[in-house]
């Protein structure tokens, strides 16, 4: 793709936006980057003539974007699928289906992922206790937080934090 064409410039801008998002490392940045990569894919599908698929992907992301933005900002609070579905004017059932189809992860898993990313950042950047971090990130059950952490990192939150401080 020629970078001097309007499409090439638009694609370059989208890639720079992803790089900036990665550098900012805001809550849920990995999910935001994933969504932006899917938009690039949609643009590429359109560029190469697969217009129906591209339109469908872009339309689904546009429809869900207000809900995703809300979740990124409020994931540490109790969130219910029914309430989030209202943000985008969908029934809970339709929202659940559209979310899974578009994000390739279930609603509950997505929220847990956002909370988990927030907890990782807090472990690295604060001296708060693991219990305080888990609670402030929206985990209501400390045991489930420890279990999730061990599954994803292969260690405990305390050991993870200690390993980070030893690297510095």
PDB file of C-alpha atoms in Angstrom:
ATOM      1  CA  UNK A   1       0.000   0.000   0.000  1.00  0.00           C
ATOM      2  CA  UNK A   2       1.465   3.304  -1.080  1.00  0.00           C
ATOM      3  CA  UNK A   3       1.917   5.578   1.928  1.00  0.00           C
ATOM      4  CA  UNK A   4       1.338   8.674  -0.195  1.00  0.00           C
ATOM      5  CA  UNK A   5      -2.255   7.725  -1.031  1.00  0.00           C
ATOM      6  CA  UNK A   6      -5.174   8.854   1.114  1.00  0.00           C
ATOM      7  CA  UNK A   7      -5.674   5.253   2.259  1.00  0.00           C
ATOM      8  CA  UNK A   8      -1.971   4.845   3.062  1.00  0.00           C
ATOM      9  CA  UNK A   9      -1.973   8.038   5.130  1.00  0.00           C
ATOM     10  CA  UNK A  10      -5.139   6.957   6.978  1.00  0.00           C
ATOM     11  CA  UNK A  11      -3.627   3.551   7.706  1.00  0.00           C
ATOM     12  CA  UNK A  12      -0.393   5.151   8.919  1.00  0.00           C
ATOM     13  CA  UNK A  13      -2.353   7.435  11.241  1.00  0.00           C
ATOM     14  CA  UNK A  14      -4.232   4.456  12.672  1.00  0.00           C
ATOM     15  CA  UNK A  15      -0.962   2.627  13.321  1.00  0.00           C
ATOM     16  CA  UNK A  16       0.529   5.685  15.007  1.00  0.00           C
ATOM     17  CA  UNK A  17      -2.596   5.876  17.161  1.00  0.00           C
ATOM     18  CA  UNK A  18      -2.031   2.276  18.269  1.00  0.00           C
ATOM     19  CA  UNK A  19       1.590   3.057  19.095  1.00  0.00           C
ATOM     20  CA  UNK A  20       0.498   6.063  21.179  1.00  0.00           C
ATOM     21  CA  UNK A  21      -2.085   3.941  22.999  1.00  0.00           C
ATOM     22  CA  UNK A  22       0.586   1.364  23.791  1.00  0.00           C
ATOM     23  CA  UNK A  23       2.871   4.085  25.161  1.00  0.00           C
ATOM     24  CA  UNK A  24       0.092   5.605  27.321  1.00  0.00           C
ATOM     25  CA  UNK A  25      -0.746   2.223  28.898  1.00  0.00           C
ATOM     26  CA  UNK A  26      -4.143   3.399  30.144  1.00  0.00           C
ATOM     27  CA  UNK A  27      -6.493   0.993  31.839  1.00  0.00           C
ATOM     28  CA  UNK A  28      -7.526  -1.635  29.320  1.00  0.00           C
ATOM     29  CA  UNK A  29      -4.968  -0.532  26.741  1.00  0.00           C
ATOM     30  CA  UNK A  30      -4.541  -4.050  25.374  1.00  0.00           C
ATOM     31  CA  UNK A  31      -8.264  -4.265  24.658  1.00  0.00           C
ATOM     32  CA  UNK A  32      -8.239  -0.827  23.051  1.00  0.00           C
ATOM     33  CA  UNK A  33      -5.309  -1.830  20.854  1.00  0.00           C
ATOM     34  CA  UNK A  34      -7.120  -5.045  19.902  1.00  0.00           C
ATOM     35  CA  UNK A  35     -10.193  -3.080  18.892  1.00  0.00           C
ATOM     36  CA  UNK A  36      -8.103  -0.630  16.860  1.00  0.00           C
ATOM     37  CA  UNK A  37      -6.314  -3.508  15.129  1.00  0.00           C
ATOM     38  CA  UNK A  38      -9.683  -4.977  14.192  1.00  0.00           C
ATOM     39  CA  UNK A  39     -10.637  -1.591  12.704  1.00  0.00           C
ATOM     40  CA  UNK A  40      -7.440  -1.653  10.638  1.00  0.00           C
ATOM     41  CA  UNK A  41      -8.369  -5.140   9.501  1.00  0.00           C
ATOM     42  CA  UNK A  42     -11.792  -3.855   8.503  1.00  0.00           C
ATOM     43  CA  UNK A  43     -10.176  -1.044   6.515  1.00  0.00           C
ATOM     44  CA  UNK A  44      -7.864  -3.527   4.790  1.00  0.00           C
ATOM     45  CA  UNK A  45     -10.775  -5.802   3.956  1.00  0.00           C
ATOM     46  CA  UNK A  46     -12.495  -2.832   2.368  1.00  0.00           C
ATOM     47  CA  UNK A  47      -9.336  -1.800   0.532  1.00  0.00           C
ATOM     48  CA  UNK A  48      -8.967  -5.250  -0.973  1.00  0.00           C
ATOM     49  CA  UNK A  49     -12.609  -5.419  -2.014  1.00  0.00           C
ATOM     50  CA  UNK A  50     -14.164  -7.514   0.725  1.00  0.00           C
ATOM     51  CA  UNK A  51     -16.616  -4.744   1.437  1.00  0.00           C
ATOM     52  CA  UNK A  52     -19.471  -6.568   3.159  1.00  0.00           C
ATOM     53  CA  UNK A  53     -17.202  -8.092   5.805  1.00  0.00           C
ATOM     54  CA  UNK A  54     -15.395  -4.806   6.364  1.00  0.00           C
ATOM     55  CA  UNK A  55     -18.598  -2.853   6.760  1.00  0.00           C
ATOM     56  CA  UNK A  56     -19.939  -5.436   9.184  1.00  0.00           C
ATOM     57  CA  UNK A  57     -16.820  -5.366  11.362  1.00  0.00           C
ATOM     58  CA  UNK A  58     -16.642  -1.576  11.441  1.00  0.00           C
ATOM     59  CA  UNK A  59     -20.366  -1.257  12.152  1.00  0.00           C
ATOM     60  CA  UNK A  60     -20.165  -3.689  15.070  1.00  0.00           C
ATOM     61  CA  UNK A  61     -17.196  -1.852  16.592  1.00  0.00           C
ATOM     62  CA  UNK A  62     -18.872   1.512  16.178  1.00  0.00           C
ATOM     63  CA  UNK A  63     -22.009   0.189  17.835  1.00  0.00           C
ATOM     64  CA  UNK A  64     -20.078  -1.176  20.833  1.00  0.00           C
ATOM     65  CA  UNK A  65     -17.586   1.683  21.226  1.00  0.00           C
ATOM     66  CA  UNK A  66     -19.612   3.680  23.808  1.00  0.00           C
ATOM     67  CA  UNK A  67     -20.006   0.556  25.941  1.00  0.00           C
ATOM     68  CA  UNK A  68     -16.313  -0.294  25.671  1.00  0.00           C
ATOM     69  CA  UNK A  69     -15.292   3.235  26.632  1.00  0.00           C
ATOM     70  CA  UNK A  70     -17.627   3.106  29.618  1.00  0.00           C
ATOM     71  CA  UNK A  71     -16.192  -0.238  30.722  1.00  0.00           C
ATOM     72  CA  UNK A  72     -12.627   1.042  30.432  1.00  0.00           C
ATOM     73  CA  UNK A  73     -13.464   3.935  32.736  1.00  0.00           C
ATOM     74  CA  UNK A  74     -15.696   2.062  35.198  1.00  0.00           C
ATOM     75  CA  UNK A  75     -14.416  -1.528  35.209  1.00  0.00           C
ATOM     76  CA  UNK A  76     -13.454  -1.246  38.883  1.00  0.00           C
ATOM     77  CA  UNK A  77     -17.100  -0.616  39.748  1.00  0.00           C
ATOM     78  CA  UNK A  78     -19.832  -3.248  39.734  1.00  0.00           C
ATOM     79  CA  UNK A  79     -20.988  -3.510  36.122  1.00  0.00           C
ATOM     80  CA  UNK A  80     -23.938  -5.483  34.857  1.00  0.00           C
ATOM     81  CA  UNK A  81     -24.375  -6.559  31.277  1.00  0.00           C
ATOM     82  CA  UNK A  82     -27.966  -5.310  31.361  1.00  0.00           C
ATOM     83  CA  UNK A  83     -26.859  -1.795  32.292  1.00  0.00           C
ATOM     84  CA  UNK A  84     -24.089  -1.680  29.699  1.00  0.00           C
ATOM     85  CA  UNK A  85     -26.479  -2.928  26.994  1.00  0.00           C
ATOM     86  CA  UNK A  86     -28.644   0.123  27.665  1.00  0.00           C
ATOM     87  CA  UNK A  87     -25.728   2.415  26.808  1.00  0.00           C
ATOM     88  CA  UNK A  88     -25.827   1.155  23.220  1.00  0.00           C
ATOM     89  CA  UNK A  89     -29.619   0.712  23.100  1.00  0.00           C
ATOM     90  CA  UNK A  90     -29.581  -3.065  22.770  1.00  0.00           C
ATOM     91  CA  UNK A  91     -31.354  -5.828  24.632  1.00  0.00           C
ATOM     92  CA  UNK A  92     -29.077  -7.742  27.009  1.00  0.00           C
ATOM     93  CA  UNK A  93     -29.316 -10.820  24.811  1.00  0.00           C
ATOM     94  CA  UNK A  94     -28.401  -8.964  21.609  1.00  0.00           C
ATOM     95  CA  UNK A  95     -25.619  -7.070  23.374  1.00  0.00           C
ATOM     96  CA  UNK A  96     -24.129 -10.309  24.759  1.00  0.00           C
ATOM     97  CA  UNK A  97     -24.155 -11.872  21.298  1.00  0.00           C
ATOM     98  CA  UNK A  98     -22.750  -8.802  19.515  1.00  0.00           C
ATOM     99  CA  UNK A  99     -20.059  -8.315  22.158  1.00  0.00           C
ATOM    100  CA  UNK A 100     -18.886 -11.930  21.913  1.00  0.00           C
ATOM    101  CA  UNK A 101     -18.948 -11.866  18.123  1.00  0.00           C
ATOM    102  CA  UNK A 102     -17.051  -8.579  17.891  1.00  0.00           C
ATOM    103  CA  UNK A 103     -14.578  -8.781  20.770  1.00  0.00           C
ATOM    104  CA  UNK A 104     -14.001 -12.546  20.564  1.00  0.00           C
ATOM    105  CA  UNK A 105     -14.357 -12.771  24.329  1.00  0.00           C
ATOM    106  CA  UNK A 106     -17.362 -12.869  26.618  1.00  0.00           C
ATOM    107  CA  UNK A 107     -18.554  -9.785  28.471  1.00  0.00           C
ATOM    108  CA  UNK A 108     -17.605 -11.087  31.918  1.00  0.00           C
ATOM    109  CA  UNK A 109     -14.161 -12.224  30.715  1.00  0.00           C
ATOM    110  CA  UNK A 110     -13.585  -8.804  29.164  1.00  0.00           C
ATOM    111  CA  UNK A 111     -14.405  -6.980  32.398  1.00  0.00           C
ATOM    112  CA  UNK A 112     -12.197  -9.345  34.393  1.00  0.00           C
ATOM    113  CA  UNK A 113      -9.392  -8.693  31.887  1.00  0.00           C
ATOM    114  CA  UNK A 114      -9.712  -4.933  32.354  1.00  0.00           C
ATOM    115  CA  UNK A 115      -9.668  -5.331  36.126  1.00  0.00           C
ATOM    116  CA  UNK A 116      -6.689  -7.628  35.929  1.00  0.00           C
ATOM    117  CA  UNK A 117      -4.697  -5.154  33.796  1.00  0.00           C
ATOM    118  CA  UNK A 118      -5.498  -2.435  36.320  1.00  0.00           C
ATOM    119  CA  UNK A 119      -4.297  -4.670  39.166  1.00  0.00           C
ATOM    120  CA  UNK A 120      -1.021  -5.399  37.349  1.00  0.00           C
ATOM    121  CA  UNK A 121      -0.356  -1.686  36.942  1.00  0.00           C
ATOM    122  CA  UNK A 122      -1.182  -1.001  40.577  1.00  0.00           C
ATOM    123  CA  UNK A 123       1.093  -3.806  41.774  1.00  0.00           C
ATOM    124  CA  UNK A 124       3.903  -2.228  39.774  1.00  0.00           C
ATOM    125  CA  UNK A 125       3.248   1.380  40.711  1.00  0.00           C
ATOM    126  CA  UNK A 126       1.828   1.502  44.252  1.00  0.00           C
ATOM    127  CA  UNK A 127       2.677   0.155  47.667  1.00  0.00           C
ATOM    128  CA  UNK A 128      -0.954  -0.722  48.414  1.00  0.00           C
ATOM    129  CA  UNK A 129      -1.573  -4.190  49.784  1.00  0.00           C
ATOM    130  CA  UNK A 130      -2.709  -6.957  47.456  1.00  0.00           C
ATOM    131  CA  UNK A 131      -6.080  -6.950  49.238  1.00  0.00           C
ATOM    132  CA  UNK A 132      -6.492  -3.200  48.702  1.00  0.00           C
ATOM    133  CA  UNK A 133      -5.516  -3.479  45.052  1.00  0.00           C
ATOM    134  CA  UNK A 134      -7.888  -6.368  44.390  1.00  0.00           C
ATOM    135  CA  UNK A 135     -10.762  -4.503  46.032  1.00  0.00           C
ATOM    136  CA  UNK A 136     -10.035  -1.189  44.284  1.00  0.00           C
ATOM    137  CA  UNK A 137      -9.904  -2.967  40.913  1.00  0.00           C
ATOM    138  CA  UNK A 138     -13.349  -4.465  41.428  1.00  0.00           C
ATOM    139  CA  UNK A 139     -12.488  -7.989  42.560  1.00  0.00           C
ATOM    140  CA  UNK A 140     -14.982  -8.839  45.279  1.00  0.00           C
ATOM    141  CA  UNK A 141     -13.384 -12.190  46.116  1.00  0.00           C
ATOM    142  CA  UNK A 142      -9.714 -12.171  47.081  1.00  0.00           C
ATOM    143  CA  UNK A 143      -9.369 -15.927  46.602  1.00  0.00           C
ATOM    144  CA  UNK A 144     -10.609 -15.730  43.010  1.00  0.00           C
ATOM    145  CA  UNK A 145      -8.154 -12.871  42.369  1.00  0.00           C
ATOM    146  CA  UNK A 146      -5.262 -14.988  43.658  1.00  0.00           C
ATOM    147  CA  UNK A 147      -6.415 -17.959  41.568  1.00  0.00           C
ATOM    148  CA  UNK A 148      -6.690 -15.819  38.414  1.00  0.00           C
ATOM    149  CA  UNK A 149      -3.298 -14.275  39.075  1.00  0.00           C
ATOM    150  CA  UNK A 150      -1.637 -17.650  39.531  1.00  0.00           C
ATOM    151  CA  UNK A 151      -3.256 -18.930  36.304  1.00  0.00           C
ATOM    152  CA  UNK A 152      -2.088 -15.964  34.256  1.00  0.00           C
ATOM    153  CA  UNK A 153       1.291 -15.182  35.798  1.00  0.00           C
ATOM    154  CA  UNK A 154       2.284 -18.507  37.329  1.00  0.00           C
ATOM    155  CA  UNK A 155       2.994 -16.845  40.654  1.00  0.00           C
ATOM    156  CA  UNK A 156       1.338 -14.867  43.435  1.00  0.00           C
ATOM    157  CA  UNK A 157       0.727 -11.104  43.298  1.00  0.00           C
ATOM    158  CA  UNK A 158       3.286 -10.550  46.070  1.00  0.00           C
ATOM    159  CA  UNK A 159       5.958 -12.596  44.288  1.00  0.00           C
ATOM    160  CA  UNK A 160       5.153 -10.742  41.059  1.00  0.00           C
ATOM    161  CA  UNK A 161       5.616  -7.382  42.783  1.00  0.00           C
ATOM    162  CA  UNK A 162       8.849  -8.537  44.432  1.00  0.00           C
ATOM    163  CA  UNK A 163      10.220  -9.683  41.060  1.00  0.00           C
ATOM    164  CA  UNK A 164       9.422  -6.255  39.596  1.00  0.00           C
ATOM    165  CA  UNK A 165      11.216  -4.402  42.378  1.00  0.00           C
ATOM    166  CA  UNK A 166      14.276  -6.662  42.030  1.00  0.00           C
ATOM    167  CA  UNK A 167      14.551  -5.723  38.334  1.00  0.00           C
ATOM    168  CA  UNK A 168      14.809  -2.043  39.180  1.00  0.00           C
TER     169      UNK A 168
END
